[in-house]
CSV table of C-alpha atoms in Angstrom, one decimal:
chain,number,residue,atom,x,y,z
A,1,UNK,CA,-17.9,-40.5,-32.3
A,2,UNK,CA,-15.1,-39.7,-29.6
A,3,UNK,CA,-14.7,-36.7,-31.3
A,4,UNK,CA,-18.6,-35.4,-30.7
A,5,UNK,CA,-18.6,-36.7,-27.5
A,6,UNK,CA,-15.4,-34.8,-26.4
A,7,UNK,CA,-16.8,-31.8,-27.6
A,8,UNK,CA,-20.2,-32.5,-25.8
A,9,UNK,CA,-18.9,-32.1,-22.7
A,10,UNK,CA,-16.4,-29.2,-23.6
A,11,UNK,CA,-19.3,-27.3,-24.0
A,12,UNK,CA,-20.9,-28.3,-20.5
A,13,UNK,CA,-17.8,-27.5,-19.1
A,14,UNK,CA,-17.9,-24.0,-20.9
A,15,UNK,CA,-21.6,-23.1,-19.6
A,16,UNK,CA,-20.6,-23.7,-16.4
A,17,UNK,CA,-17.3,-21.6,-16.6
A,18,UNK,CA,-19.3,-19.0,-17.8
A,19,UNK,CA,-21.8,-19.2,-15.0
A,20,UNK,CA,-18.5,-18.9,-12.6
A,21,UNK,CA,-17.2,-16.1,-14.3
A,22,UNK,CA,-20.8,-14.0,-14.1
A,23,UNK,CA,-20.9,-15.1,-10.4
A,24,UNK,CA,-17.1,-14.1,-9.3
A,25,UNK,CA,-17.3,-10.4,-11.2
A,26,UNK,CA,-21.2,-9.8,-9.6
A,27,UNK,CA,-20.0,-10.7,-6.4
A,28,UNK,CA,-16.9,-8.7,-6.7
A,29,UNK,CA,-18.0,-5.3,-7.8
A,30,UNK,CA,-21.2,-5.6,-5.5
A,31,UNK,CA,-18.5,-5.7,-2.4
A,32,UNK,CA,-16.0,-2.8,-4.2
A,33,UNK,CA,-19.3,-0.7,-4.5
A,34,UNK,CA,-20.5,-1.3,-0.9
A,35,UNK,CA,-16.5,-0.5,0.3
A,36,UNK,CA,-16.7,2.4,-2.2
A,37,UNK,CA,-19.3,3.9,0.1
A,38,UNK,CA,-18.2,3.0,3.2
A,39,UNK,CA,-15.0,4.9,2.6
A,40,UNK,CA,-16.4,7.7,0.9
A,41,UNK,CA,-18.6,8.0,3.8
A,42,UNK,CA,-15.0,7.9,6.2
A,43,UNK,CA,-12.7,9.8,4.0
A,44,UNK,CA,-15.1,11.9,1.1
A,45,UNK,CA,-13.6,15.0,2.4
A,46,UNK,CA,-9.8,14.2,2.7
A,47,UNK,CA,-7.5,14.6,-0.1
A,48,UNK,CA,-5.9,11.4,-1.7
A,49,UNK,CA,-2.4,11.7,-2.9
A,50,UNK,CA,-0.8,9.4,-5.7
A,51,UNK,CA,1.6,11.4,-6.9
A,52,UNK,CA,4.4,9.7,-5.7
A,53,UNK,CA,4.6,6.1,-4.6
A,54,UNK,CA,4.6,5.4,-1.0
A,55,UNK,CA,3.4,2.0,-0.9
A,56,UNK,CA,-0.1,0.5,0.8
A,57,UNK,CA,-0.4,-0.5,4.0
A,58,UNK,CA,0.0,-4.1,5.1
A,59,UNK,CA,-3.9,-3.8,5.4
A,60,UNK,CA,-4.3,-3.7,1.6
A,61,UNK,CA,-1.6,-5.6,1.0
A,62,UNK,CA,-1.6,-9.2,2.7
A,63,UNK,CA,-4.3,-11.8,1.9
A,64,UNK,CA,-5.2,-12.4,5.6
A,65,UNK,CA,-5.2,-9.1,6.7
A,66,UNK,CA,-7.2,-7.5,4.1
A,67,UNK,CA,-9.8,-10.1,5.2
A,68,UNK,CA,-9.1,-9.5,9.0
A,69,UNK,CA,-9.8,-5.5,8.3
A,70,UNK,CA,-12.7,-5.9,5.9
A,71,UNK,CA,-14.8,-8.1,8.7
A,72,UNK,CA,-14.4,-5.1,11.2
A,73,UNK,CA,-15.9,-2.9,8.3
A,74,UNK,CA,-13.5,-0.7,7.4
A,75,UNK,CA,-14.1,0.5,3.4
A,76,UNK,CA,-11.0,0.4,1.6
A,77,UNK,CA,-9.8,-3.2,3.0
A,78,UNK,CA,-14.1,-4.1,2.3
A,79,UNK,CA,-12.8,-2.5,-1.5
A,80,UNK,CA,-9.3,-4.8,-1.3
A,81,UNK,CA,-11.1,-7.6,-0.5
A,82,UNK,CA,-13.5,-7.1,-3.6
A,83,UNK,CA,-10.9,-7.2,-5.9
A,84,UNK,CA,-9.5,-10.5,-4.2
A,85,UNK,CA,-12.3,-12.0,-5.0
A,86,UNK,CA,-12.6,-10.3,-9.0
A,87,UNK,CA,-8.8,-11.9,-9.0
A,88,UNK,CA,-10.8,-15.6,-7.9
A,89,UNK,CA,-12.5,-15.6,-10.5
A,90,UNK,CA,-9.9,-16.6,-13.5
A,91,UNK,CA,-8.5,-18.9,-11.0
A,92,UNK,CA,-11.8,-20.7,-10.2
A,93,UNK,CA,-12.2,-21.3,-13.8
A,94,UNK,CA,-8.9,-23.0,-13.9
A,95,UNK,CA,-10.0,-24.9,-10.7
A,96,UNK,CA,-13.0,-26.3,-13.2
A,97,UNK,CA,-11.0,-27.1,-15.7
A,98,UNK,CA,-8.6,-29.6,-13.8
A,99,UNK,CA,-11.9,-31.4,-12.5
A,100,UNK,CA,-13.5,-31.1,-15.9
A,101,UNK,CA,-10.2,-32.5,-17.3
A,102,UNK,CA,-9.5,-35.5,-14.8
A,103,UNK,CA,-12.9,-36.2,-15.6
A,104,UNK,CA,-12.3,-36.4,-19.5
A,105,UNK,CA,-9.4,-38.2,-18.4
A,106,UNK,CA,-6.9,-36.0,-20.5
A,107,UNK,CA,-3.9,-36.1,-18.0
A,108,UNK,CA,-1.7,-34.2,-20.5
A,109,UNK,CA,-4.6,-31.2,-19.8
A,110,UNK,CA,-4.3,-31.7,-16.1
A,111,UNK,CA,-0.7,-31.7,-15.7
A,112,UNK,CA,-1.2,-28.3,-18.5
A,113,UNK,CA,-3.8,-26.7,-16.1
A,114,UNK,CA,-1.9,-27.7,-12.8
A,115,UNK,CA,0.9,-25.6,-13.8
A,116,UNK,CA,-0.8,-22.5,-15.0
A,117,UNK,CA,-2.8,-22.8,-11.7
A,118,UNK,CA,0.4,-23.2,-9.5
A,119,UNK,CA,2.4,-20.8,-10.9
A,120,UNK,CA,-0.6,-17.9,-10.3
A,121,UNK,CA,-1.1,-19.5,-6.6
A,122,UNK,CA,2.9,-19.5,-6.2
A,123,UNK,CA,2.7,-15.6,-7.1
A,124,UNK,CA,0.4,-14.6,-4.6
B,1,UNK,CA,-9.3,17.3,-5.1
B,2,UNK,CA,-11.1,15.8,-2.3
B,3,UNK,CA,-11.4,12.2,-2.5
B,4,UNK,CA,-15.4,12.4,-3.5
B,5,UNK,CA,-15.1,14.5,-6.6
B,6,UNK,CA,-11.7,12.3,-7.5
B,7,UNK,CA,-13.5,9.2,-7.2
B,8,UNK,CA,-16.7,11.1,-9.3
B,9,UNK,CA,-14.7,11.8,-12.2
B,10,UNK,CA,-12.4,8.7,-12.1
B,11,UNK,CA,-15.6,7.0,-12.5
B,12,UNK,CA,-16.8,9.1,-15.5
B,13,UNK,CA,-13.3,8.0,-16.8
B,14,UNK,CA,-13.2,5.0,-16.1
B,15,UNK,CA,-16.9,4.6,-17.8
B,16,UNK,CA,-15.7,6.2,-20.9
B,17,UNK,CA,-12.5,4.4,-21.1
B,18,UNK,CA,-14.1,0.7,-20.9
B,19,UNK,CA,-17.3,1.5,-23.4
B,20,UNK,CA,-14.3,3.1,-25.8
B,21,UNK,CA,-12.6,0.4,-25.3
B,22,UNK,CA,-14.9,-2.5,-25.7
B,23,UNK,CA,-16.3,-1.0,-29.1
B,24,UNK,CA,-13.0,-0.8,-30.8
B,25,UNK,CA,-11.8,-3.9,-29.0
B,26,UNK,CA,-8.5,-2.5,-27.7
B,27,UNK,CA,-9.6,-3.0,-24.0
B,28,UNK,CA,-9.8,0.0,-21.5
B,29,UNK,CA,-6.3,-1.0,-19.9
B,30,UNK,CA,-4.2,1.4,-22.8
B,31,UNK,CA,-6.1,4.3,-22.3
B,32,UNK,CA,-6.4,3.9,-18.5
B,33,UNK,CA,-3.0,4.3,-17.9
B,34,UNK,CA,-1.7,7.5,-19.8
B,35,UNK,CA,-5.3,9.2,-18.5
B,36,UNK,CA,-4.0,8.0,-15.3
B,37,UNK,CA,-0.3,9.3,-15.1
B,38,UNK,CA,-0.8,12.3,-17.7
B,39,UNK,CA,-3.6,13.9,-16.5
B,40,UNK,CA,-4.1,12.7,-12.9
B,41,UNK,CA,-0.3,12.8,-12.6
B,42,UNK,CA,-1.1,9.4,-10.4
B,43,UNK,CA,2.4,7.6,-10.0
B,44,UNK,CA,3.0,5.2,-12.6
B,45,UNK,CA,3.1,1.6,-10.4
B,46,UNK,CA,0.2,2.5,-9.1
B,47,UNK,CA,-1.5,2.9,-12.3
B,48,UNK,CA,-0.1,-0.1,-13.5
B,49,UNK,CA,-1.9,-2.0,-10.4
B,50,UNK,CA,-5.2,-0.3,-11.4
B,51,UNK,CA,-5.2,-0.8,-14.8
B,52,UNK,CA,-4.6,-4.3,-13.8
B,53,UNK,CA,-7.3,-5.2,-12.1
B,54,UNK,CA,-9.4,-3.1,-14.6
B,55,UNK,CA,-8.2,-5.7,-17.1
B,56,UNK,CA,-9.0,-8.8,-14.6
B,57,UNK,CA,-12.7,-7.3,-14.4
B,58,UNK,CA,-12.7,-6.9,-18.4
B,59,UNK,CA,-11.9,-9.9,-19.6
B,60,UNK,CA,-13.9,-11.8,-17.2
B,61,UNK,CA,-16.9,-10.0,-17.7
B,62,UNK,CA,-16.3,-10.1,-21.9
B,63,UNK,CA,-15.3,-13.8,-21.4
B,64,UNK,CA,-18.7,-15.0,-19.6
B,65,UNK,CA,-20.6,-13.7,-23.0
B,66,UNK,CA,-18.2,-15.5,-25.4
B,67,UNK,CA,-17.6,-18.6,-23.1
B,68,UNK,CA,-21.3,-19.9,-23.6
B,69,UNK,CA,-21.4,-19.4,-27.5
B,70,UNK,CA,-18.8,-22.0,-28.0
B,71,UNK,CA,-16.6,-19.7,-30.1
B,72,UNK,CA,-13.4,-20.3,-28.0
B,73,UNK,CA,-10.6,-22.7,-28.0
B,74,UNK,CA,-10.6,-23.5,-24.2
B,75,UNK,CA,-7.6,-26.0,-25.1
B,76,UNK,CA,-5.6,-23.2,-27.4
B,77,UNK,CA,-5.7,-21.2,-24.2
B,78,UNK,CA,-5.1,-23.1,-21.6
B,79,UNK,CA,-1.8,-24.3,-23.0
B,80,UNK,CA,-1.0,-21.1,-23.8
B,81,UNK,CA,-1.6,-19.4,-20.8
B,82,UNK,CA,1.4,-21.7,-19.9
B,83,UNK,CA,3.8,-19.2,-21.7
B,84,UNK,CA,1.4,-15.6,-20.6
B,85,UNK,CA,1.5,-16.6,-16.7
B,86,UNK,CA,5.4,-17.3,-16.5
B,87,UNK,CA,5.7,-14.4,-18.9
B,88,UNK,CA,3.2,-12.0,-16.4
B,89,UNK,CA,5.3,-12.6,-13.5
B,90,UNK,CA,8.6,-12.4,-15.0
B,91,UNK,CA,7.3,-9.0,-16.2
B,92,UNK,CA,5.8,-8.2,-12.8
B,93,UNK,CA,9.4,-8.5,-11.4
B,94,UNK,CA,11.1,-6.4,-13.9
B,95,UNK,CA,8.7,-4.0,-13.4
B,96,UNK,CA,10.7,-3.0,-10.4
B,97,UNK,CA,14.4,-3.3,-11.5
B,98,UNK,CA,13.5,-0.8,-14.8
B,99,UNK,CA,13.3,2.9,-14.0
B,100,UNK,CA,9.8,4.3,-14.6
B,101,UNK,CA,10.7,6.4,-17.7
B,102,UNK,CA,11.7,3.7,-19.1
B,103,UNK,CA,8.5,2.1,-18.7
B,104,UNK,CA,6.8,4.6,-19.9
B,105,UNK,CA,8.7,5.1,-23.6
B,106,UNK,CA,7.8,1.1,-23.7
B,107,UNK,CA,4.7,1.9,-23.1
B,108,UNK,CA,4.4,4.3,-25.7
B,109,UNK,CA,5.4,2.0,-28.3
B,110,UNK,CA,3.3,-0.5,-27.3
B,111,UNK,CA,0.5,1.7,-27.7
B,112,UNK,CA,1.3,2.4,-31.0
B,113,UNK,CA,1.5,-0.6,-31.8
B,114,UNK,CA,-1.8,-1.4,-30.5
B,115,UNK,CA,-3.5,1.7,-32.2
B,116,UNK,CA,-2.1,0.6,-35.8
B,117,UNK,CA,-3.2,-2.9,-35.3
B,118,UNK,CA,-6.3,-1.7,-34.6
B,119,UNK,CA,-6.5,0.0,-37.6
B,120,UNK,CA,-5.1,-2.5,-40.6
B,121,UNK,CA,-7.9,-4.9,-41.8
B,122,UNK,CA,-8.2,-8.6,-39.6
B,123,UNK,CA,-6.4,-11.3,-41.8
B,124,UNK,CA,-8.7,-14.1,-41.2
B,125,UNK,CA,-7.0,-17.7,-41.9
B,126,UNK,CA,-8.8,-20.6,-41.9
B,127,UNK,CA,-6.1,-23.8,-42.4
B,128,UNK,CA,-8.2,-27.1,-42.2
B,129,UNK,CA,-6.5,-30.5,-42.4
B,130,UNK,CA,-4.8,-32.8,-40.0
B,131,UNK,CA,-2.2,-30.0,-39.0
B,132,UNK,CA,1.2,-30.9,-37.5
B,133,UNK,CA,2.4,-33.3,-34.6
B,134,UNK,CA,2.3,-31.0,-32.0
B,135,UNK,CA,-1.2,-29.4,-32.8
B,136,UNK,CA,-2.3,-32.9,-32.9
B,137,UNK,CA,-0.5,-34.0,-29.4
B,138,UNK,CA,-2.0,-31.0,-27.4
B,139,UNK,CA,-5.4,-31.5,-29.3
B,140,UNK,CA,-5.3,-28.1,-30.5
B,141,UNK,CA,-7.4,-28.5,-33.8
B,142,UNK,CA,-10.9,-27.7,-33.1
B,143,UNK,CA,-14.2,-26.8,-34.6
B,144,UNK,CA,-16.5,-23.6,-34.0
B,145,UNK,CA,-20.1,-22.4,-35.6
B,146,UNK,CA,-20.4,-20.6,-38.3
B,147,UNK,CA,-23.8,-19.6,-40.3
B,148,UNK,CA,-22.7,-22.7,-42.4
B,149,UNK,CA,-22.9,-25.2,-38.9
B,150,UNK,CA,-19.1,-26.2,-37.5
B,151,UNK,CA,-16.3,-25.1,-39.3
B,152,UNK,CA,-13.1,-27.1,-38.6
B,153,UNK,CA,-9.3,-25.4,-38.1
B,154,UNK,CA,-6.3,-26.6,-37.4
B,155,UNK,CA,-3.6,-24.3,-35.6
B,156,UNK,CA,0.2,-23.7,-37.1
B,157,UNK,CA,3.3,-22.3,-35.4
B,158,UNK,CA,2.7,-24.0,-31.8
B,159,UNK,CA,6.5,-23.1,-30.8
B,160,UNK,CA,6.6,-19.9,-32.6
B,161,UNK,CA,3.1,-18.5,-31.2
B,162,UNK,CA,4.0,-20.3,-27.5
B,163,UNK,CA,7.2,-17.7,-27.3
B,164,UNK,CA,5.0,-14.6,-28.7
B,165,UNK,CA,2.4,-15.4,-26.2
B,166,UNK,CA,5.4,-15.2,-23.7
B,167,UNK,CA,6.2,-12.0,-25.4
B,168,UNK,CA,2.4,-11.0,-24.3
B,169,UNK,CA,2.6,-12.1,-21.0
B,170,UNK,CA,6.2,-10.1,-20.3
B,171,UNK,CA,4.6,-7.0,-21.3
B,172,UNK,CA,1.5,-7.7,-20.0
B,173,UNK,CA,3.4,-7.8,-15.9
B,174,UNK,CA,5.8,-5.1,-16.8
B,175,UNK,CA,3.1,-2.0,-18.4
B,176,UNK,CA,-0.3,-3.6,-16.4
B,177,UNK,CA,-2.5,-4.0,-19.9
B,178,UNK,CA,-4.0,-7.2,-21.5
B,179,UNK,CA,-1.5,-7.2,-24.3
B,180,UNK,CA,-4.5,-8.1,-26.7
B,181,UNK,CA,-2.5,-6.8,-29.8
B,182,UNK,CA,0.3,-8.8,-29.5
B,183,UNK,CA,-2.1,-12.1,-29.0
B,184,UNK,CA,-3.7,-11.2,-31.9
B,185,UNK,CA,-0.3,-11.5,-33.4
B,186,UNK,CA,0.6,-14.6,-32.1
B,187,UNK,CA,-2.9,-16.3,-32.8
B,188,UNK,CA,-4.0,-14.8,-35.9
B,189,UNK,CA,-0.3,-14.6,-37.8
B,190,UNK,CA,1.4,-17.2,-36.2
B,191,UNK,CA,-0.5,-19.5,-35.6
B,192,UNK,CA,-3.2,-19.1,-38.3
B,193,UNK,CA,-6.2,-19.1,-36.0
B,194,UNK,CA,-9.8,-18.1,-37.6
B,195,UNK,CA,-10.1,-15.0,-36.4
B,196,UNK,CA,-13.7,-15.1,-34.3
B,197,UNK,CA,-11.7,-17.8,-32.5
B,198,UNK,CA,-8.6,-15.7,-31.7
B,199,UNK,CA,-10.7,-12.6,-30.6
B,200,UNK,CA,-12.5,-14.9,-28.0
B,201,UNK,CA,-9.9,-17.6,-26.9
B,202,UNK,CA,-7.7,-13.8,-26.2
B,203,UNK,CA,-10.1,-12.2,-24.4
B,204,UNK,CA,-10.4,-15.5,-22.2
B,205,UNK,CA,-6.8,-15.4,-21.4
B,206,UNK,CA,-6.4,-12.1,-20.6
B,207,UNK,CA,-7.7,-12.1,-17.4
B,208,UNK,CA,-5.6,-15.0,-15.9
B,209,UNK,CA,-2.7,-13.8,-17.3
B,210,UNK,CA,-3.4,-10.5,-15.4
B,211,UNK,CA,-4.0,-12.2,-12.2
B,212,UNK,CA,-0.5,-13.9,-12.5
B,213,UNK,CA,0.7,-10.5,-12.2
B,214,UNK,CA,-1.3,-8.4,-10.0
B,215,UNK,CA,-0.8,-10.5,-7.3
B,216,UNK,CA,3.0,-9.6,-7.3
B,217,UNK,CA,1.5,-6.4,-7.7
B,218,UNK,CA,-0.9,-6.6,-4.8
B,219,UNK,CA,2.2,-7.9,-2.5
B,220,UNK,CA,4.2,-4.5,-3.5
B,221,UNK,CA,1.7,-2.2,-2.2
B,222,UNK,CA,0.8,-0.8,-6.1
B,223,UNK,CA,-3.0,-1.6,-5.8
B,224,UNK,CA,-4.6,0.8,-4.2
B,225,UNK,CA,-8.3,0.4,-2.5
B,226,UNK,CA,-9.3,4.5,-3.6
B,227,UNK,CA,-8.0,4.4,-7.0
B,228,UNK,CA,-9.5,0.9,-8.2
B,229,UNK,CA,-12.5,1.1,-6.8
B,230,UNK,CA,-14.1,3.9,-9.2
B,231,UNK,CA,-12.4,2.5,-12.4
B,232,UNK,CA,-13.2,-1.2,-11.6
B,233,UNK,CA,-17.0,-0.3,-11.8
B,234,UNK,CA,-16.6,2.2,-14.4
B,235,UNK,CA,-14.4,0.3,-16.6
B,236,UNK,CA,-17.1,-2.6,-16.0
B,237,UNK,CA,-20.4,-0.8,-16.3
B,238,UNK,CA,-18.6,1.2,-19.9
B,239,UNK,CA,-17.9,-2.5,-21.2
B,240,UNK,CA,-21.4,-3.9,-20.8
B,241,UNK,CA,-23.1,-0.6,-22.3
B,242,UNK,CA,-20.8,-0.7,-25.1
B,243,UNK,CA,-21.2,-4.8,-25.6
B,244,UNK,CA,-25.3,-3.9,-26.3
B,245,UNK,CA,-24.8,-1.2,-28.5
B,246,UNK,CA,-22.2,-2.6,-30.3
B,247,UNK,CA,-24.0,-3.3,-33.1
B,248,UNK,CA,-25.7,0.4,-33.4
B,249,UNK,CA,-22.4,2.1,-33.3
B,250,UNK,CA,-20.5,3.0,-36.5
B,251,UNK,CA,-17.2,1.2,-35.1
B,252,UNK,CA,-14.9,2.6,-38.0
B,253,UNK,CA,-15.0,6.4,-37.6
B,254,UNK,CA,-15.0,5.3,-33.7
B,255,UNK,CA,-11.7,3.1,-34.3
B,256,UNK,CA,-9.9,5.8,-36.1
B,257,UNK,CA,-10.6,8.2,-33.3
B,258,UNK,CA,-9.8,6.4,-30.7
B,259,UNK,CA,-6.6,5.3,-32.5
B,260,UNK,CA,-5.9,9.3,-32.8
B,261,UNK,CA,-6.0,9.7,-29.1
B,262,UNK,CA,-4.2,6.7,-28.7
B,263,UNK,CA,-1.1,8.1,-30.9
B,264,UNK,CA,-1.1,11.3,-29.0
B,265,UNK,CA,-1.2,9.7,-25.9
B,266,UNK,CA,1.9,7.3,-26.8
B,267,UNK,CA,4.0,10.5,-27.9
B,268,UNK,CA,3.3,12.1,-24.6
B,269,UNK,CA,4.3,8.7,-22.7
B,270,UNK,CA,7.4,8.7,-25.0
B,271,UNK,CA,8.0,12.6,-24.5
B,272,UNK,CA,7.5,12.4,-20.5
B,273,UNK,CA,9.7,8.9,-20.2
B,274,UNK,CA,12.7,10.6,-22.9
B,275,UNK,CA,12.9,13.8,-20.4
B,276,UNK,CA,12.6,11.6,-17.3
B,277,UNK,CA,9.2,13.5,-16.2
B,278,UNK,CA,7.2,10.0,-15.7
């Protein structure tokens, strides 16, 4: 009976995972697209170079500055801050998880969950 | 090249690389990155940081379908995603202490690796029972649907699949790709997974693992705004046409071919990173 019930609400918790994960990569590649345009629009005509590695800007490369440059409207931080979010979107589903498990009340799954979720925040 | 007709056919690429690479299963991440540094003669971090985030949007994307069928061990994963993450960033940090040709001739075997694991037929275990303490302890053993209603499994190997899954997650930082042939190792021949659950409780982990590592990434400067862009929505928009015609598409001629391109592409990666050209 524990068993069923366990897996019960293992499969709410994977609906709703699911529903996070649509969400975060919608959201994300509808902001990359609109940044894709915006610095098309700016820069179609220049040429890129990636031949050899120079390194981005601190505007593509630092959490609060990539916001910062993507509110003034500026396309490639608008495209950084795109894939910020795509890169949520994992970590918001481990976010649910440590809810879903406190709830369950499977502390050996929290402790689990906390880790994997501080050693990806520790990173950033 | 101006940046337009760059970002035009780095779409068209990118498109073809994640519909190729969501029929056969390898992911787009393997072919992204020799197209990438061989032809486009982008700089190798930096298609490392692409291919990245390519994976990221894969796996997600893959994972919201398979999520809601109840195929996946969300457990299996979690826990193991223990070993990928601290593998990912460990790799992440390497990547910059080991010159780029080396990188590359590790890439190359990799792909191999991946294209002849691709090729040999899925072993599909199915161990039922109480299984061992440790499988027990993390609540490992679970149950998924079959046409017969809920099969049970139980999981083997914990320790020896936990260090190939740290394996996965090293290489995984250090070349940018989702690693999904070596997981398939460590879940399906290690651990004795059933193999629907493998595929699925992979593709889930996949992304985190990546996201462990492109941050580093991100901090270094290798993800770049112009080149992700176009293969982010490519690489997405190729996956979701190729998960509807999956089932139309004669996957085995396709899976030898793109294994073919795979192989050349590895001995060009080797050939480049042995005469120091990458």
């Amino acid at each position: 009976m524990k068993v069923i019930k366990q897996s019960i609400r293992d499969r709410d918790m994977e609906t709703i995972m699911g529903k996070v994960l649509r969400f975060g990569v919608l959201a994300s590649v509808t902001i990359v697209t609109i940044g894709g345009i915006v610095y098309l629009v700016q820069h179609g005509s220049q040429k890129p170079y990636y031949q050899q590695f120079v390194g981005e800007p601190r505007r593509f490369r630092e959490i609060q500055k990539i916001m910062q440059t993507a509110l003034q409207g500026r396309g490639r931080s608008v495209i950084q801050l795109g894939l910020l979010v795509l890169m949520a979107t994992p970590l918001a589903r481990i976010a649910f998880s440590i809810i879903g498990y406190i709830l369950e009340k499977d502390f050996l799954y929290v402790v689990i969950t906390l880790i994997v979720f501080s050693v990806i925040i520790l990173s950033l | 090249m101006t940046a337009l007709l760059f970002t035009l056919i780095l779409l068209g690429v990118s498109t073809i690389a994640g519909l190729l690479g969501s029929l056969t299963g390898l992911g787009g991440g393997v072919v992204l990155i020799p197209v990438l540094t061989l032809i486009f003669k982008v700089d190798i971090h930096y298609a490392i940081g692409t291919s990245l985030i390519s994976v990221i949007a894969t796996s997600s994307g893959a994972a919201a379908a398979y999520v809601k069928e109840g195929i996946s061990n969300i457990r299996l994963g979690m826990f193991l995603e223990l070993a990928t993450t601290i593998g990912a960033i460990s790799g992440a940090f390497l990547a910059t202490y080991i010159p780029t040709s080396t990188i590359a001739i590790i890439f190359g075997v990799i792909l191999i690796l991946s294209a002849v694991m691709s090729l040999i037929k899925h072993s599909d275990h199915l161990v039922t029972g109480r299984g061992g303490y440790l499988a027990r302890k993390l609540k490992l053993n679970n149950r998924y649907p079959t046409q017969d209603g809920e099969q049970q499994y139980t999981v083997k190997n914990i320790v020896g699949g936990f260090l190939m899954m740290n394996v996965a997650g090293i290489i995984s930082g250090l070349l940018g790709i989702g690693s999904g042939a070596l997981k398939v190792i460590a879940m399906d021949h290690i651990m004795q997974v059933p193999f629907k659950v493998s595929t699925t409780t992979s593709n889930f982990m996949i992304g985190v693992t990546a996201v462990a590592s492109a941050g580093i990434y991100l901090k270094r400067g290798y993800i770049d705004p112009g080149l992700s862009m176009p293969v982010v929505i490519g690489v997405l928009v190729g996956a979701i046409v190729g998960s509807k015609i999956l089932f139309a598409a004669r996957t085995k001629a396709l899976k030898i071919i793109f294994a073919i391109v795979i192989l050349i592409l590895s001995m060009e990666m080797m050939y480049n990173g042995l005469t120091h050209k990458v």
